[in-house]
């Protein structure tokens, strides 16, 4: 089959499977997703279960506990050690992946939906462009982490407040991206022809403008996921994010910083998982950019 006979969608898929960043990053992301979904089946325990007698134990520590149902003693292994309250670090890391993925995907979805709507208005409605972009410039002038801290301080600590706090600084980036795409598409001959033919504005946006934003927004979404995971970990590490009783990678490291020199596993292992996850998402985003962006596609 000739290259001309292959549909654009199949060509894109072929380039994706030939891109090492997509393959490696996608595989690592898939592992993290499966780890979060299959947490109860991965030899975990209750991540909130406290055992004072087993606190601050090194990786591989074994002990016995009495089973609540049978009353018999069973052997328990702390694969990655225990924290200052005797909780299993391995189980808390596995369950913590759920929070990171929920935050990352939620922030990316909300930021893209809101940013796309505002960006289309800014790029297509000329008199709104200046007003919207000055507001976006003002938000982008504030460092993202400081803006997130300011927003989360207005609400009670919780998952929803953290998501809102991270969405706010991410929206301007999406707005600027969508606006730039709309500005370039608005001047295309086929768009001008559609306007001349009397095509209604909503139909014009849906048929000609929005489809051109999908590929860039997919790529941008992956970077937002990575950024959101890091910011959530920072907020939890600072003690103003997810409540401490909920296992997150930031909370685990925050609770272990006081005894880091004596028991480094409380920070080392969640830090490694956090770094691998963010690296994997960024690699996936780079690979998708190379395959979906026509400017990079010829290099793959």
Tab-separated table of C-alpha atoms in Angstrom, residues 8-297:
chain	number	residue	atom	x	y	z
A	8	UNK	CA	-3.864	10.471	8.049
A	9	UNK	CA	-5.082	8.766	11.240
A	10	UNK	CA	-3.156	5.583	10.429
A	11	UNK	CA	-0.075	7.587	9.541
A	12	UNK	CA	-0.262	9.343	12.896
A	13	UNK	CA	-0.649	6.047	14.759
A	14	UNK	CA	2.286	4.602	12.859
A	15	UNK	CA	4.462	7.569	13.812
A	16	UNK	CA	3.383	7.181	17.446
A	17	UNK	CA	4.425	3.538	17.591
A	18	UNK	CA	7.749	4.452	15.983
A	19	UNK	CA	8.447	7.157	18.553
A	20	UNK	CA	10.503	5.897	21.503
A	21	UNK	CA	9.265	8.681	23.817
A	22	UNK	CA	5.646	7.662	23.246
A	23	UNK	CA	6.423	3.977	23.792
A	24	UNK	CA	8.556	4.383	26.928
A	25	UNK	CA	6.521	7.203	28.451
A	26	UNK	CA	3.223	5.509	27.625
A	27	UNK	CA	4.389	2.212	29.111
A	28	UNK	CA	5.468	3.860	32.362
A	29	UNK	CA	2.218	5.835	32.591
A	30	UNK	CA	0.243	2.633	31.988
A	31	UNK	CA	2.139	0.933	34.827
A	32	UNK	CA	1.291	3.779	37.217
A	33	UNK	CA	-2.369	3.684	36.149
A	34	UNK	CA	-2.575	-0.081	36.650
A	35	UNK	CA	-0.803	0.298	40.006
A	36	UNK	CA	-3.479	2.756	41.129
A	37	UNK	CA	-6.409	0.697	39.821
A	38	UNK	CA	-5.147	-2.642	41.147
A	39	UNK	CA	-3.863	-1.341	44.493
A	40	UNK	CA	-5.827	-3.842	46.655
A	41	UNK	CA	-4.443	-6.762	44.613
A	42	UNK	CA	-0.784	-5.753	44.886
A	43	UNK	CA	-0.152	-7.074	48.378
A	44	UNK	CA	-1.093	-3.839	50.105
A	45	UNK	CA	-2.579	-3.246	53.531
A	46	UNK	CA	-4.811	-0.520	54.893
A	47	UNK	CA	-2.690	2.590	54.156
A	48	UNK	CA	-4.131	4.339	57.232
A	49	UNK	CA	-3.617	1.435	59.668
A	50	UNK	CA	-1.430	2.574	62.584
A	51	UNK	CA	0.962	0.277	64.479
A	52	UNK	CA	3.010	2.215	67.073
A	53	UNK	CA	5.180	-0.773	67.932
A	54	UNK	CA	6.305	-1.052	64.294
A	55	UNK	CA	7.049	2.601	63.596
A	56	UNK	CA	10.140	3.742	61.679
A	57	UNK	CA	11.148	0.275	60.575
A	58	UNK	CA	13.509	-0.271	57.615
A	59	UNK	CA	12.456	-1.858	54.300
A	60	UNK	CA	11.935	-5.610	54.549
A	61	UNK	CA	10.927	-5.499	58.224
A	62	UNK	CA	8.750	-8.443	59.234
A	63	UNK	CA	6.438	-8.820	62.218
A	64	UNK	CA	3.331	-10.702	63.261
A	65	UNK	CA	-0.170	-9.350	63.777
A	66	UNK	CA	-3.351	-10.988	64.985
A	67	UNK	CA	-5.959	-11.512	62.293
A	68	UNK	CA	-9.261	-9.902	63.308
A	69	UNK	CA	-11.387	-12.656	61.774
A	70	UNK	CA	-9.532	-15.830	62.771
A	71	UNK	CA	-7.706	-14.526	65.844
A	72	UNK	CA	-4.503	-16.210	64.680
A	73	UNK	CA	-1.155	-14.503	64.270
A	74	UNK	CA	-0.009	-13.938	60.694
A	75	UNK	CA	3.300	-12.711	59.333
A	76	UNK	CA	3.368	-9.217	57.838
A	77	UNK	CA	6.193	-7.668	55.826
A	78	UNK	CA	6.805	-3.962	55.449
A	79	UNK	CA	8.291	-4.080	51.943
A	80	UNK	CA	9.414	-0.441	51.941
A	81	UNK	CA	9.495	0.061	55.701
A	82	UNK	CA	7.121	1.975	57.960
A	83	UNK	CA	6.631	5.634	58.853
A	84	UNK	CA	6.569	7.430	62.202
A	85	UNK	CA	3.090	6.044	62.965
A	86	UNK	CA	3.849	2.483	61.919
A	87	UNK	CA	1.947	2.694	58.636
A	88	UNK	CA	3.110	0.646	55.664
A	89	UNK	CA	5.018	2.947	53.285
A	90	UNK	CA	4.567	0.544	50.363
A	91	UNK	CA	0.786	0.566	50.703
A	92	UNK	CA	0.673	4.337	51.124
A	93	UNK	CA	2.746	4.853	47.962
A	94	UNK	CA	0.520	2.521	45.925
A	95	UNK	CA	-2.700	4.153	47.117
A	96	UNK	CA	-1.116	7.596	46.790
A	97	UNK	CA	-0.918	7.048	43.035
A	98	UNK	CA	-4.715	7.304	42.925
A	99	UNK	CA	-4.720	10.831	44.333
A	100	UNK	CA	-1.949	11.971	41.989
A	101	UNK	CA	-3.740	10.627	38.923
A	102	UNK	CA	-7.110	12.034	40.002
A	103	UNK	CA	-5.593	15.466	40.560
A	104	UNK	CA	-3.585	15.399	37.329
A	105	UNK	CA	-6.411	14.251	35.066
A	106	UNK	CA	-9.021	16.476	36.741
A	107	UNK	CA	-6.856	19.589	36.508
A	108	UNK	CA	-5.976	18.884	32.863
A	109	UNK	CA	-9.611	18.300	31.879
A	110	UNK	CA	-11.012	21.355	33.670
A	111	UNK	CA	-8.183	23.655	32.555
A	112	UNK	CA	-8.533	22.583	28.914
A	113	UNK	CA	-12.324	22.977	28.859
A	114	UNK	CA	-12.256	26.423	30.482
A	115	UNK	CA	-9.136	27.573	28.650
A	116	UNK	CA	-10.470	26.438	25.264
A	117	UNK	CA	-13.728	28.347	25.716
A	118	UNK	CA	-11.961	31.544	26.822
A	119	UNK	CA	-9.231	31.164	24.197
A	120	UNK	CA	-11.724	30.809	21.352
A	121	UNK	CA	-13.508	33.959	22.492
A	122	UNK	CA	-10.232	35.872	22.796
A	123	UNK	CA	-9.036	34.764	19.381
A	124	UNK	CA	-12.267	35.173	17.444
A	125	UNK	CA	-14.038	38.106	19.111
A	126	UNK	CA	-11.653	40.983	18.533
A	127	UNK	CA	-13.003	43.426	21.125
A	128	UNK	CA	-12.745	40.788	23.883
A	129	UNK	CA	-9.155	39.886	23.026
A	130	UNK	CA	-7.503	42.782	24.842
A	131	UNK	CA	-9.611	42.446	27.986
A	132	UNK	CA	-9.182	38.679	28.315
A	133	UNK	CA	-5.456	38.641	27.603
A	134	UNK	CA	-4.695	41.380	30.131
A	135	UNK	CA	-6.416	39.282	32.800
A	136	UNK	CA	-4.498	36.192	31.676
A	137	UNK	CA	-1.209	38.113	31.688
A	138	UNK	CA	-1.933	39.232	35.239
A	139	UNK	CA	-2.485	35.638	36.378
A	140	UNK	CA	0.635	34.411	34.575
A	141	UNK	CA	2.719	37.128	36.244
A	142	UNK	CA	2.205	35.367	39.576
A	143	UNK	CA	4.270	32.174	40.100
A	144	UNK	CA	2.007	29.139	39.779
A	145	UNK	CA	2.840	27.680	43.185
A	146	UNK	CA	2.229	31.011	44.960
A	147	UNK	CA	-1.089	31.445	43.173
A	148	UNK	CA	-2.066	27.882	44.104
A	149	UNK	CA	-1.153	28.510	47.753
A	150	UNK	CA	-3.235	31.692	47.771
A	151	UNK	CA	-6.256	29.925	46.276
A	152	UNK	CA	-6.087	26.850	48.510
A	153	UNK	CA	-5.834	29.072	51.588
A	154	UNK	CA	-9.295	30.431	50.795
A	155	UNK	CA	-10.894	26.999	51.134
A	156	UNK	CA	-10.720	24.161	53.630
A	157	UNK	CA	-8.090	21.524	52.945
A	158	UNK	CA	-9.350	18.819	50.627
A	159	UNK	CA	-9.134	17.269	47.186
A	160	UNK	CA	-11.549	19.710	45.530
A	161	UNK	CA	-9.794	22.800	46.873
A	162	UNK	CA	-6.427	21.480	45.677
A	163	UNK	CA	-7.815	20.831	42.179
A	164	UNK	CA	-9.296	24.349	42.007
A	165	UNK	CA	-6.044	25.860	43.272
A	166	UNK	CA	-4.013	24.139	40.555
A	167	UNK	CA	-6.531	24.811	37.766
A	168	UNK	CA	-6.404	28.592	38.236
A	169	UNK	CA	-2.739	29.072	37.182
A	170	UNK	CA	-3.031	26.490	34.373
A	171	UNK	CA	-5.974	28.110	32.568
A	172	UNK	CA	-4.008	31.135	31.210
A	173	UNK	CA	-1.518	28.826	29.482
A	174	UNK	CA	-4.316	27.013	27.682
A	175	UNK	CA	-5.976	30.309	26.786
A	176	UNK	CA	-2.815	31.641	25.167
A	177	UNK	CA	-2.327	28.407	23.206
A	178	UNK	CA	-5.898	28.274	21.889
A	179	UNK	CA	-5.941	32.001	21.133
A	180	UNK	CA	-2.792	31.739	19.006
A	181	UNK	CA	-4.283	28.851	17.028
A	182	UNK	CA	-7.580	30.663	16.473
A	183	UNK	CA	-5.801	33.833	15.349
A	184	UNK	CA	-3.869	31.898	12.701
A	185	UNK	CA	-6.894	29.905	11.510
A	186	UNK	CA	-9.157	32.953	11.373
A	187	UNK	CA	-7.115	34.353	8.482
A	188	UNK	CA	-7.145	31.146	6.410
A	189	UNK	CA	-8.869	31.387	2.992
A	190	UNK	CA	-11.317	28.569	3.704
A	191	UNK	CA	-12.485	30.319	6.878
A	192	UNK	CA	-12.953	33.592	5.038
A	193	UNK	CA	-14.852	31.719	2.320
A	194	UNK	CA	-17.133	30.162	4.928
A	195	UNK	CA	-17.808	33.596	6.418
A	196	UNK	CA	-18.565	35.004	2.979
A	197	UNK	CA	-20.947	32.095	2.338
A	198	UNK	CA	-22.920	33.126	5.404
A	199	UNK	CA	-21.857	30.330	7.749
A	200	UNK	CA	-23.034	31.028	11.276
A	201	UNK	CA	-20.338	31.687	13.855
A	202	UNK	CA	-21.106	28.633	16.088
A	203	UNK	CA	-21.027	26.345	13.033
A	204	UNK	CA	-17.807	27.943	11.834
A	205	UNK	CA	-16.125	27.431	15.182
A	206	UNK	CA	-17.228	23.808	15.516
A	207	UNK	CA	-16.375	22.764	11.941
A	208	UNK	CA	-13.228	24.729	11.168
A	209	UNK	CA	-11.669	26.171	14.324
A	210	UNK	CA	-12.058	23.713	17.181
A	211	UNK	CA	-10.812	20.613	15.249
A	212	UNK	CA	-7.469	22.380	14.721
A	213	UNK	CA	-7.016	22.811	18.482
A	214	UNK	CA	-7.399	19.117	19.389
A	215	UNK	CA	-3.835	17.937	18.719
A	216	UNK	CA	-2.111	20.871	20.495
A	217	UNK	CA	-4.490	20.543	23.451
A	218	UNK	CA	-3.746	16.816	23.802
A	219	UNK	CA	-0.053	17.626	24.038
A	220	UNK	CA	-0.663	20.526	26.405
A	221	UNK	CA	-2.874	18.284	28.526
A	222	UNK	CA	-0.023	15.872	29.216
A	223	UNK	CA	2.194	18.698	30.439
A	224	UNK	CA	-0.628	19.990	32.643
A	225	UNK	CA	-0.988	16.518	34.190
A	226	UNK	CA	2.726	16.431	35.045
A	227	UNK	CA	2.662	19.968	36.433
A	228	UNK	CA	-0.464	19.267	38.509
A	229	UNK	CA	1.075	16.148	40.052
A	230	UNK	CA	4.144	18.128	41.124
A	231	UNK	CA	2.158	21.075	42.493
A	232	UNK	CA	-0.141	18.736	44.449
A	233	UNK	CA	2.913	17.054	45.977
A	234	UNK	CA	4.375	20.461	46.883
A	235	UNK	CA	1.139	21.640	48.497
A	236	UNK	CA	0.819	18.391	50.476
A	237	UNK	CA	4.487	18.584	51.467
A	238	UNK	CA	3.897	22.099	52.805
A	239	UNK	CA	0.885	20.860	54.764
A	240	UNK	CA	-1.738	22.932	52.940
A	241	UNK	CA	-2.959	20.383	50.425
A	242	UNK	CA	-4.607	17.014	50.880
A	243	UNK	CA	-5.294	16.196	54.579
A	244	UNK	CA	-2.483	14.123	56.180
A	245	UNK	CA	-4.705	11.096	56.798
A	246	UNK	CA	-5.152	10.625	53.038
A	247	UNK	CA	-2.096	8.914	51.500
A	248	UNK	CA	-0.425	11.077	48.857
A	249	UNK	CA	3.191	11.141	47.782
A	250	UNK	CA	3.568	14.679	49.124
A	251	UNK	CA	2.083	13.747	52.500
A	252	UNK	CA	4.353	10.721	52.815
A	253	UNK	CA	7.446	12.839	52.202
A	254	UNK	CA	6.204	15.602	54.513
A	255	UNK	CA	5.770	13.161	57.378
A	256	UNK	CA	9.213	11.674	56.795
A	257	UNK	CA	11.258	14.867	56.571
A	258	UNK	CA	11.678	15.160	60.361
A	259	UNK	CA	13.458	11.792	60.518
A	260	UNK	CA	15.033	11.824	57.063
A	261	UNK	CA	18.625	11.394	58.260
A	262	UNK	CA	17.721	8.329	60.328
A	263	UNK	CA	14.979	6.830	58.119
A	264	UNK	CA	15.463	8.111	54.545
A	265	UNK	CA	13.085	5.542	53.039
A	266	UNK	CA	10.083	7.683	54.035
A	267	UNK	CA	11.142	10.313	51.482
A	268	UNK	CA	13.334	8.337	49.101
A	269	UNK	CA	10.780	5.855	47.747
A	270	UNK	CA	7.813	8.199	47.216
A	271	UNK	CA	10.215	10.738	45.728
A	272	UNK	CA	11.482	8.192	43.210
A	273	UNK	CA	7.942	7.180	42.203
A	274	UNK	CA	6.945	10.850	41.869
A	275	UNK	CA	9.978	11.603	39.680
A	276	UNK	CA	9.390	8.555	37.461
A	277	UNK	CA	5.705	9.419	37.002
A	278	UNK	CA	6.366	13.042	36.076
A	279	UNK	CA	9.203	12.010	33.753
A	280	UNK	CA	6.956	9.435	32.057
A	281	UNK	CA	4.137	11.928	31.493
A	282	UNK	CA	6.566	14.512	30.097
A	283	UNK	CA	8.131	11.917	27.797
A	284	UNK	CA	4.673	10.968	26.555
A	285	UNK	CA	3.882	14.630	25.952
A	286	UNK	CA	7.128	15.192	24.037
A	287	UNK	CA	6.458	12.147	21.884
A	288	UNK	CA	2.887	13.214	21.151
A	289	UNK	CA	4.092	16.685	20.224
A	290	UNK	CA	6.604	15.216	17.797
A	291	UNK	CA	3.992	13.038	16.107
A	292	UNK	CA	0.937	15.325	16.165
A	293	UNK	CA	2.625	18.641	15.321
A	294	UNK	CA	3.306	18.845	11.549
A	295	UNK	CA	6.450	20.886	12.229
A	296	UNK	CA	7.993	17.935	14.087
A	297	UNK	CA	6.347	15.016	12.271
